Amino acid sequence: MTRHNPDQQLLHDYKRRAKREQRLVFAWQIVLLVSFLSLWELASRMNWVDPLIFRSPADIYHMLTEKLTNGTMLTHMQVTLLETIASFLIGTILGIVMASILWFSERLTRIMDPYLVVMNAMPKVALGPIIIVAIGPGYVSIITMGAVISAVVTTLIVHTAFREVNQNYINVLKSFKASRGQIFKEAVLPAAIPAMISTLKINVRLSWIGVVVGEFLVSREGLGYLIVYGVHVFDFSLVIASLILIALSAALMYKFVEQIEKMLLKHSSNSF
Amino acid sequence: MKEKWMQYPAAGRSPQWRPVFLLAGYSVFFSPNSCLWALTHFLLQHRMNKTMRYAEGLESSENVLYFLNELLERRLGLSQGPKEVDQMALLTLNQVTHHYFTKNDYTKTLDNITFSIDEGEFITLLGPSECGKSTILSIIARIIGHTDGAIYVNGSPLPEADPDIGYMPQQDYLFPWKTILDNVLIGPKIRHDQSEETKEQAIQLLDHVGLSKMTDVFPDSLSNGMRQRAAFIRALIINPKILLLDEPFAALDYQTKLKLEDLVQDLLRYYQKTSILVTHDIGEAIAMSDRIIVMDANPGSIVKTFEVPLELRDETPFLVQRHPKYQLLFDKIWRQLDKDKSIPSQSKVVSPYDKT
């Protein structure tokens, strides 16, 4: 049987070693989490830290289960998630469109260069109050904020990727007398897909920042609002519970984008 | 505000030239004779340099006569101005020059390139790296523009004449996100020709170069030789008037190279394609072409043209190496390319152990 094949045997051993390593890593991760939580609980109970501010894991757990079962937390979470996804999509698409426009006109690129540098260097969350005043309080201005933050970075990264496409690909198309539009469609856009996907990952983070800060500034709903509200009424278990939900959903979204990346990069990653 | 004379480069801006100018000014005012003498000297020197440089290319007494004749013609102004355009030739380059410009400087990459190629002819541009041979191909393919001179196709100048060009770069540059068949069909696609006929022709050509099973796979699962074959078909499928091969065999191992050369030569003969090959490999140049144009660098210019003897043209790239005339031509071209004009023969290294 295959077991007697020495190669198979070696492969089997290799797999077993890899699996053991994986299990060990996982065990350590659990140990770290459990010890952190129990230390926190202990510190809170023994009054090593102020229990009014830092609460205890048990408190937060009760709070989370209660709020999630009666549905109040879910509506807030839904609002924030929708806002984030919307600003992520709008920001990414807007950035790619702007990068494409810049690619089509080199002169426009040179004209826009200083403005892009300033826009990139400036912390976009500082625009928050102005956006809210201009658009009016509500989820539209929150989405706009998330979108603006990710659009500028996307424009810069994708435009750089467009410009760094291997000139020889373009030359091959030029020898067939391709128009600039055809060059863009056949060579530049597909070659820049890896860069676009890496901006997706960046944009997940940036749109979360935009949306949470937007909710801090103005809103009646959402996890960011809950954090501000919790601080105001001194309910810190609410603050920490919202924080945990934000962290978990952001991580999930990030993982989701990573899966898309793996799917799309099968044939375009090598030979660049 | 600076005064007007300050703007002149030598006088105002560079203090190291100031003594020279003072001296010059002195001689103009106080001894006009010496000034004239210096001028004459300078002109003579310039003329001598040019002549000497020209004479370096001489080999035999025959060439000396030719050189003297040309010198005379130049003196009389007979060979001034652009030459007559050869109406019979498919492609003519007439005193084509190319510069690269940067903010403060320029590099002359091509100087006065003049040659023509007839329909169905295969010529090779042979020369050291950086001699601008690939630039010539890019100019013909209209990927970049030339800065001076003119190019004619069938007697009418570019860009009005717009011939179909097949271009095969050094590395295949197949698009990694397209299958082999889609890669080959990119040229027709650009020309909005997506007919079944063209597709069938592509499949047939791919079959001819042994890639029939590879039509639906992506380039990353092909070997270098296979990829290069696909790139060749990509250039050939649009039925180009002129095929440009930019060192297409340089990145391959020796045996794959010879086999591919043979295949390419066969197909080009069959379709009677006019082709220009760029290479630095003398053997490849002899094996493939009817005419070899030897170039030199800094700036890129044509040094000499060699006709390949008829007996060699029909041989395969593998067998041609055994032909006695091959060696003769090889040595001639080697001497032309080599700065010392010599063939490396016996080793001059003396082993320290042999001393006693």
PDB file of N, CA, C and O in Angstrom, chain B residues 36-86:
ATOM      1  N   LEU B  36      44.293  85.392 -34.517  1.00  0.00           N
ATOM      2  CA  LEU B  36      44.002  84.700 -35.767  1.00  0.00           C
ATOM      3  C   LEU B  36      44.680  83.336 -35.811  1.00  0.00           C
ATOM      4  O   LEU B  36      44.096  82.339 -36.236  1.00  0.00           O
ATOM      5  N   TRP B  37      45.896  83.317 -35.299  1.00  0.00           N
ATOM      6  CA  TRP B  37      46.648  82.063 -35.279  1.00  0.00           C
ATOM      7  C   TRP B  37      45.897  80.998 -34.465  1.00  0.00           C
ATOM      8  O   TRP B  37      45.746  79.859 -34.873  1.00  0.00           O
ATOM      9  N   ALA B  38      45.416  81.408 -33.310  1.00  0.00           N
ATOM     10  CA  ALA B  38      44.693  80.474 -32.439  1.00  0.00           C
ATOM     11  C   ALA B  38      43.449  79.949 -33.129  1.00  0.00           C
ATOM     12  O   ALA B  38      43.138  78.755 -33.067  1.00  0.00           O
ATOM     13  N   LEU B  39      42.761  80.831 -33.817  1.00  0.00           N
ATOM     14  CA  LEU B  39      41.533  80.435 -34.509  1.00  0.00           C
ATOM     15  C   LEU B  39      41.845  79.388 -35.585  1.00  0.00           C
ATOM     16  O   LEU B  39      41.196  78.334 -35.658  1.00  0.00           O
ATOM     17  N   THR B  40      42.882  79.662 -36.372  1.00  0.00           N
ATOM     18  CA  THR B  40      43.278  78.736 -37.429  1.00  0.00           C
ATOM     19  C   THR B  40      43.646  77.391 -36.826  1.00  0.00           C
ATOM     20  O   THR B  40      43.239  76.329 -37.313  1.00  0.00           O
ATOM     21  N   HIS B  41      44.403  77.461 -35.761  1.00  0.00           N
ATOM     22  CA  HIS B  41      44.839  76.239 -35.094  1.00  0.00           C
ATOM     23  C   HIS B  41      43.648  75.401 -34.646  1.00  0.00           C
ATOM     24  O   HIS B  41      43.571  74.194 -34.888  1.00  0.00           O
ATOM     25  N   PHE B  42      42.698  76.076 -34.066  1.00  0.00           N
ATOM     26  CA  PHE B  42      41.506  75.382 -33.556  1.00  0.00           C
ATOM     27  C   PHE B  42      40.747  74.704 -34.697  1.00  0.00           C
ATOM     28  O   PHE B  42      40.386  73.542 -34.618  1.00  0.00           O
ATOM     29  N   LEU B  43      40.554  75.437 -35.769  1.00  0.00           N
ATOM     30  CA  LEU B  43      39.807  74.886 -36.901  1.00  0.00           C
ATOM     31  C   LEU B  43      40.523  73.690 -37.489  1.00  0.00           C
ATOM     32  O   LEU B  43      39.917  72.651 -37.784  1.00  0.00           O
ATOM     33  N   LEU B  44      41.846  73.802 -37.640  1.00  0.00           N
ATOM     34  CA  LEU B  44      42.641  72.709 -38.187  1.00  0.00           C
ATOM     35  C   LEU B  44      42.505  71.461 -37.322  1.00  0.00           C
ATOM     36  O   LEU B  44      42.274  70.359 -37.802  1.00  0.00           O
ATOM     37  N   GLN B  45      42.637  71.694 -36.038  1.00  0.00           N
ATOM     38  CA  GLN B  45      42.562  70.591 -35.079  1.00  0.00           C
ATOM     39  C   GLN B  45      41.227  69.851 -35.222  1.00  0.00           C
ATOM     40  O   GLN B  45      41.170  68.627 -35.281  1.00  0.00           O
ATOM     41  N   HIS B  46      40.171  70.636 -35.306  1.00  0.00           N
ATOM     42  CA  HIS B  46      38.838  70.087 -35.424  1.00  0.00           C
ATOM     43  C   HIS B  46      38.721  69.225 -36.683  1.00  0.00           C
ATOM     44  O   HIS B  46      38.266  68.091 -36.644  1.00  0.00           O
ATOM     45  N   ARG B  47      39.197  69.758 -37.772  1.00  0.00           N
ATOM     46  CA  ARG B  47      39.136  69.082 -39.060  1.00  0.00           C
ATOM     47  C   ARG B  47      39.933  67.772 -39.002  1.00  0.00           C
ATOM     48  O   ARG B  47      39.491  66.719 -39.440  1.00  0.00           O
ATOM     49  N   MET B  48      41.152  67.863 -38.414  1.00  0.00           N
ATOM     50  CA  MET B  48      42.034  66.699 -38.318  1.00  0.00           C
ATOM     51  C   MET B  48      41.363  65.583 -37.531  1.00  0.00           C
ATOM     52  O   MET B  48      41.379  64.427 -37.929  1.00  0.00           O
ATOM     53  N   ASN B  49      40.771  65.969 -36.414  1.00  0.00           N
ATOM     54  CA  ASN B  49      40.124  64.973 -35.571  1.00  0.00           C
ATOM     55  C   ASN B  49      39.072  64.210 -36.348  1.00  0.00           C
ATOM     56  O   ASN B  49      38.986  63.005 -36.302  1.00  0.00           O
ATOM     57  N   LYS B  50      38.267  64.966 -37.070  1.00  0.00           N
ATOM     58  CA  LYS B  50      37.184  64.343 -37.826  1.00  0.00           C
ATOM     59  C   LYS B  50      37.752  63.382 -38.857  1.00  0.00           C
ATOM     60  O   LYS B  50      37.296  62.255 -39.001  1.00  0.00           O
ATOM     61  N   THR B  51      38.791  63.827 -39.552  1.00  0.00           N
ATOM     62  CA  THR B  51      39.388  63.015 -40.605  1.00  0.00           C
ATOM     63  C   THR B  51      39.999  61.751 -40.023  1.00  0.00           C
ATOM     64  O   THR B  51      39.830  60.651 -40.557  1.00  0.00           O
ATOM     65  N   MET B  52      40.705  61.927 -38.916  1.00  0.00           N
ATOM     66  CA  MET B  52      41.369  60.781 -38.306  1.00  0.00           C
ATOM     67  C   MET B  52      40.352  59.739 -37.869  1.00  0.00           C
ATOM     68  O   MET B  52      40.558  58.551 -38.066  1.00  0.00           O
ATOM     69  N   ARG B  53      39.263  60.222 -37.300  1.00  0.00           N
ATOM     70  CA  ARG B  53      38.248  59.292 -36.842  1.00  0.00           C
ATOM     71  C   ARG B  53      37.708  58.487 -38.027  1.00  0.00           C
ATOM     72  O   ARG B  53      37.432  57.312 -37.937  1.00  0.00           O
ATOM     73  N   TYR B  54      37.559  59.155 -39.137  1.00  0.00           N
ATOM     74  CA  TYR B  54      37.044  58.500 -40.318  1.00  0.00           C
ATOM     75  C   TYR B  54      38.024  57.465 -40.826  1.00  0.00           C
ATOM     76  O   TYR B  54      37.657  56.370 -41.236  1.00  0.00           O
ATOM     77  N   ALA B  55      39.315  57.796 -40.749  1.00  0.00           N
ATOM     78  CA  ALA B  55      40.338  56.929 -41.306  1.00  0.00           C
ATOM     79  C   ALA B  55      40.514  55.646 -40.499  1.00  0.00           C
ATOM     80  O   ALA B  55      41.025  54.653 -41.010  1.00  0.00           O
ATOM     81  N   GLU B  56      40.063  55.665 -39.250  1.00  0.00           N
ATOM     82  CA  GLU B  56      40.224  54.478 -38.409  1.00  0.00           C
ATOM     83  C   GLU B  56      39.505  53.273 -38.979  1.00  0.00           C
ATOM     84  O   GLU B  56      39.870  52.136 -38.746  1.00  0.00           O
ATOM     85  N   GLY B  57      38.423  53.516 -39.714  1.00  0.00           N
ATOM     86  CA  GLY B  57      37.642  52.417 -40.265  1.00  0.00           C
ATOM     87  C   GLY B  57      38.268  51.781 -41.487  1.00  0.00           C
ATOM     88  O   GLY B  57      37.730  50.848 -42.051  1.00  0.00           O
ATOM     89  N   LEU B  58      39.425  52.278 -41.902  1.00  0.00           N
ATOM     90  CA  LEU B  58      40.018  51.768 -43.147  1.00  0.00           C
ATOM     91  C   LEU B  58      40.723  50.442 -42.938  1.00  0.00           C
ATOM     92  O   LEU B  58      41.311  50.177 -41.908  1.00  0.00           O
ATOM     93  N   GLU B  59      40.651  49.593 -43.939  1.00  0.00           N
ATOM     94  CA  GLU B  59      41.312  48.301 -43.825  1.00  0.00           C
ATOM     95  C   GLU B  59      42.305  48.084 -44.962  1.00  0.00           C
ATOM     96  O   GLU B  59      43.441  47.682 -44.750  1.00  0.00           O
ATOM     97  N   SER B  60      41.858  48.321 -46.169  1.00  0.00           N
ATOM     98  CA  SER B  60      42.717  48.015 -47.327  1.00  0.00           C
ATOM     99  C   SER B  60      42.909  49.259 -48.195  1.00  0.00           C
ATOM    100  O   SER B  60      42.299  50.285 -47.974  1.00  0.00           O
ATOM    101  N   SER B  61      43.758  49.109 -49.175  1.00  0.00           N
ATOM    102  CA  SER B  61      44.024  50.238 -50.073  1.00  0.00           C
ATOM    103  C   SER B  61      42.781  50.591 -50.870  1.00  0.00           C
ATOM    104  O   SER B  61      42.530  51.737 -51.217  1.00  0.00           O
ATOM    105  N   GLU B  62      41.975  49.574 -51.105  1.00  0.00           N
ATOM    106  CA  GLU B  62      40.723  49.781 -51.827  1.00  0.00           C
ATOM    107  C   GLU B  62      39.855  50.783 -51.075  1.00  0.00           C
ATOM    108  O   GLU B  62      39.293  51.709 -51.639  1.00  0.00           O
ATOM    109  N   ASN B  63      39.817  50.571 -49.760  1.00  0.00           N
ATOM    110  CA  ASN B  63      39.009  51.448 -48.931  1.00  0.00           C
ATOM    111  C   ASN B  63      39.578  52.851 -48.866  1.00  0.00           C
ATOM    112  O   ASN B  63      38.834  53.812 -48.706  1.00  0.00           O
ATOM    113  N   VAL B  64      40.898  52.946 -48.957  1.00  0.00           N
ATOM    114  CA  VAL B  64      41.526  54.267 -48.923  1.00  0.00           C
ATOM    115  C   VAL B  64      41.048  55.089 -50.106  1.00  0.00           C
ATOM    116  O   VAL B  64      40.678  56.252 -49.984  1.00  0.00           O
ATOM    117  N   LEU B  65      41.008  54.440 -51.284  1.00  0.00           N
ATOM    118  CA  LEU B  65      40.526  55.122 -52.485  1.00  0.00           C
ATOM    119  C   LEU B  65      39.089  55.580 -52.301  1.00  0.00           C
ATOM    120  O   LEU B  65      38.709  56.706 -52.611  1.00  0.00           O
ATOM    121  N   TYR B  66      38.299  54.683 -51.739  1.00  0.00           N
ATOM    122  CA  TYR B  66      36.894  54.966 -51.480  1.00  0.00           C
ATOM    123  C   TYR B  66      36.757  56.170 -50.551  1.00  0.00           C
ATOM    124  O   TYR B  66      35.976  57.083 -50.771  1.00  0.00           O
ATOM    125  N   PHE B  67      37.624  56.137 -49.538  1.00  0.00           N
ATOM    126  CA  PHE B  67      37.607  57.197 -48.531  1.00  0.00           C
ATOM    127  C   PHE B  67      37.980  58.543 -49.148  1.00  0.00           C
ATOM    128  O   PHE B  67      37.311  59.560 -48.932  1.00  0.00           O
ATOM    129  N   LEU B  68      39.035  58.507 -49.992  1.00  0.00           N
ATOM    130  CA  LEU B  68      39.473  59.744 -50.641  1.00  0.00           C
ATOM    131  C   LEU B  68      38.369  60.289 -51.549  1.00  0.00           C
ATOM    132  O   LEU B  68      38.083  61.480 -51.578  1.00  0.00           O
ATOM    133  N   ASN B  69      37.732  59.357 -52.235  1.00  0.00           N
ATOM    134  CA  ASN B  69      36.657  59.732 -53.135  1.00  0.00           C
ATOM    135  C   ASN B  69      35.528  60.434 -52.361  1.00  0.00           C
ATOM    136  O   ASN B  69      35.024  61.476 -52.750  1.00  0.00           O
ATOM    137  N   GLU B  70      35.201  59.829 -51.237  1.00  0.00           N
ATOM    138  CA  GLU B  70      34.109  60.375 -50.423  1.00  0.00           C
ATOM    139  C   GLU B  70      34.477  61.753 -49.889  1.00  0.00           C
ATOM    140  O   GLU B  70      33.663  62.671 -49.853  1.00  0.00           O
ATOM    141  N   LEU B  71      35.759  61.858 -49.482  1.00  0.00           N
ATOM    142  CA  LEU B  71      36.237  63.128 -48.948  1.00  0.00           C
ATOM    143  C   LEU B  71      36.103  64.218 -50.012  1.00  0.00           C
ATOM    144  O   LEU B  71      35.655  65.339 -49.753  1.00  0.00           O
ATOM    145  N   LEU B  72      36.458  63.835 -51.232  1.00  0.00           N
ATOM    146  CA  LEU B  72      36.382  64.770 -52.354  1.00  0.00           C
ATOM    147  C   LEU B  72      34.925  65.181 -52.596  1.00  0.00           C
ATOM    148  O   LEU B  72      34.600  66.349 -52.787  1.00  0.00           O
ATOM    149  N   GLU B  73      34.060  64.170 -52.553  1.00  0.00           N
ATOM    150  CA  GLU B  73      32.641  64.435 -52.768  1.00  0.00           C
ATOM    151  C   GLU B  73      32.099  65.394 -51.726  1.00  0.00           C
ATOM    152  O   GLU B  73      31.317  66.287 -52.023  1.00  0.00           O
ATOM    153  N   ARG B  74      32.554  65.179 -50.515  1.00  0.00           N
ATOM    154  CA  ARG B  74      32.095  66.044 -49.432  1.00  0.00           C
ATOM    155  C   ARG B  74      32.555  67.470 -49.662  1.00  0.00           C
ATOM    156  O   ARG B  74      31.812  68.428 -49.479  1.00  0.00           O
ATOM    157  N   ARG B  75      33.823  67.575 -50.061  1.00  0.00           N
ATOM    158  CA  ARG B  75      34.393  68.893 -50.325  1.00  0.00           C
ATOM    159  C   ARG B  75      33.567  69.633 -51.376  1.00  0.00           C
ATOM    160  O   ARG B  75      33.250  70.793 -51.259  1.00  0.00           O
ATOM    161  N   LEU B  76      33.192  68.853 -52.412  1.00  0.00           N
ATOM    162  CA  LEU B  76      32.447  69.464 -53.514  1.00  0.00           C
ATOM    163  C   LEU B  76      30.960  69.597 -53.202  1.00  0.00           C
ATOM    164  O   LEU B  76      30.189  70.108 -53.995  1.00  0.00           O
ATOM    165  N   GLY B  77      30.581  69.061 -52.034  1.00  0.00           N
ATOM    166  CA  GLY B  77      29.171  69.173 -51.651  1.00  0.00           C
ATOM    167  C   GLY B  77      28.274  68.233 -52.417  1.00  0.00           C
ATOM    168  O   GLY B  77      27.090  68.467 -52.561  1.00  0.00           O
ATOM    169  N   LEU B  78      28.875  67.149 -52.927  1.00  0.00           N
ATOM    170  CA  LEU B  78      28.063  66.234 -53.729  1.00  0.00           C
ATOM    171  C   LEU B  78      27.208  65.314 -52.865  1.00  0.00           C
ATOM    172  O   LEU B  78      26.107  64.950 -53.236  1.00  0.00           O
ATOM    173  N   SER B  79      27.755  64.911 -51.724  1.00  0.00           N
ATOM    174  CA  SER B  79      27.007  63.955 -50.904  1.00  0.00           C
ATOM    175  C   SER B  79      26.246  64.650 -49.785  1.00  0.00           C
ATOM    176  O   SER B  79      25.901  64.052 -48.793  1.00  0.00           O
ATOM    177  N   GLN B  80      26.025  65.944 -49.951  1.00  0.00           N
ATOM    178  CA  GLN B  80      25.256  66.652 -48.926  1.00  0.00           C
ATOM    179  C   GLN B  80      23.761  66.372 -49.100  1.00  0.00           C
ATOM    180  O   GLN B  80      23.312  65.978 -50.160  1.00  0.00           O
ATOM    181  N   GLY B  81      23.019  66.592 -48.028  1.00  0.00           N
ATOM    182  CA  GLY B  81      21.563  66.455 -48.097  1.00  0.00           C
ATOM    183  C   GLY B  81      21.131  65.007 -48.082  1.00  0.00           C
ATOM    184  O   GLY B  81      21.948  64.106 -48.270  1.00  0.00           O
ATOM    185  N   PRO B  82      19.837  64.796 -47.854  1.00  0.00           N
ATOM    186  CA  PRO B  82      19.339  63.416 -47.771  1.00  0.00           C
ATOM    187  C   PRO B  82      19.442  62.703 -49.109  1.00  0.00           C
ATOM    188  O   PRO B  82      19.347  63.313 -50.166  1.00  0.00           O
ATOM    189  N   LYS B  83      19.652  61.394 -49.012  1.00  0.00           N
ATOM    190  CA  LYS B  83      19.774  60.612 -50.232  1.00  0.00           C
ATOM    191  C   LYS B  83      18.404  60.400 -50.864  1.00  0.00           C
ATOM    192  O   LYS B  83      17.376  60.586 -50.229  1.00  0.00           O
ATOM    193  N   GLU B  84      18.419  59.984 -52.107  1.00  0.00           N
ATOM    194  CA  GLU B  84      17.173  59.648 -52.793  1.00  0.00           C
ATOM    195  C   GLU B  84      16.485  58.502 -52.063  1.00  0.00           C
ATOM    196  O   GLU B  84      17.138  57.566 -51.608  1.00  0.00           O
ATOM    197  N   VAL B  85      15.185  58.577 -51.940  1.00  0.00           N
ATOM    198  CA  VAL B  85      14.467  57.489 -51.298  1.00  0.00           C
ATOM    199  C   VAL B  85      14.286  56.360 -52.295  1.00  0.00           C
ATOM    200  O   VAL B  85      13.843  56.582 -53.423  1.00  0.00           O
ATOM    201  N   ASP B  86      14.665  55.169 -51.866  1.00  0.00           N
ATOM    202  CA  ASP B  86      14.556  53.997 -52.723  1.00  0.00           C
ATOM    203  C   ASP B  86      13.077  53.599 -52.823  1.00  0.00           C
ATOM    204  O   ASP B  86      12.497  53.064 -51.879  1.00  0.00           O
TER     205      ASP B  86
END
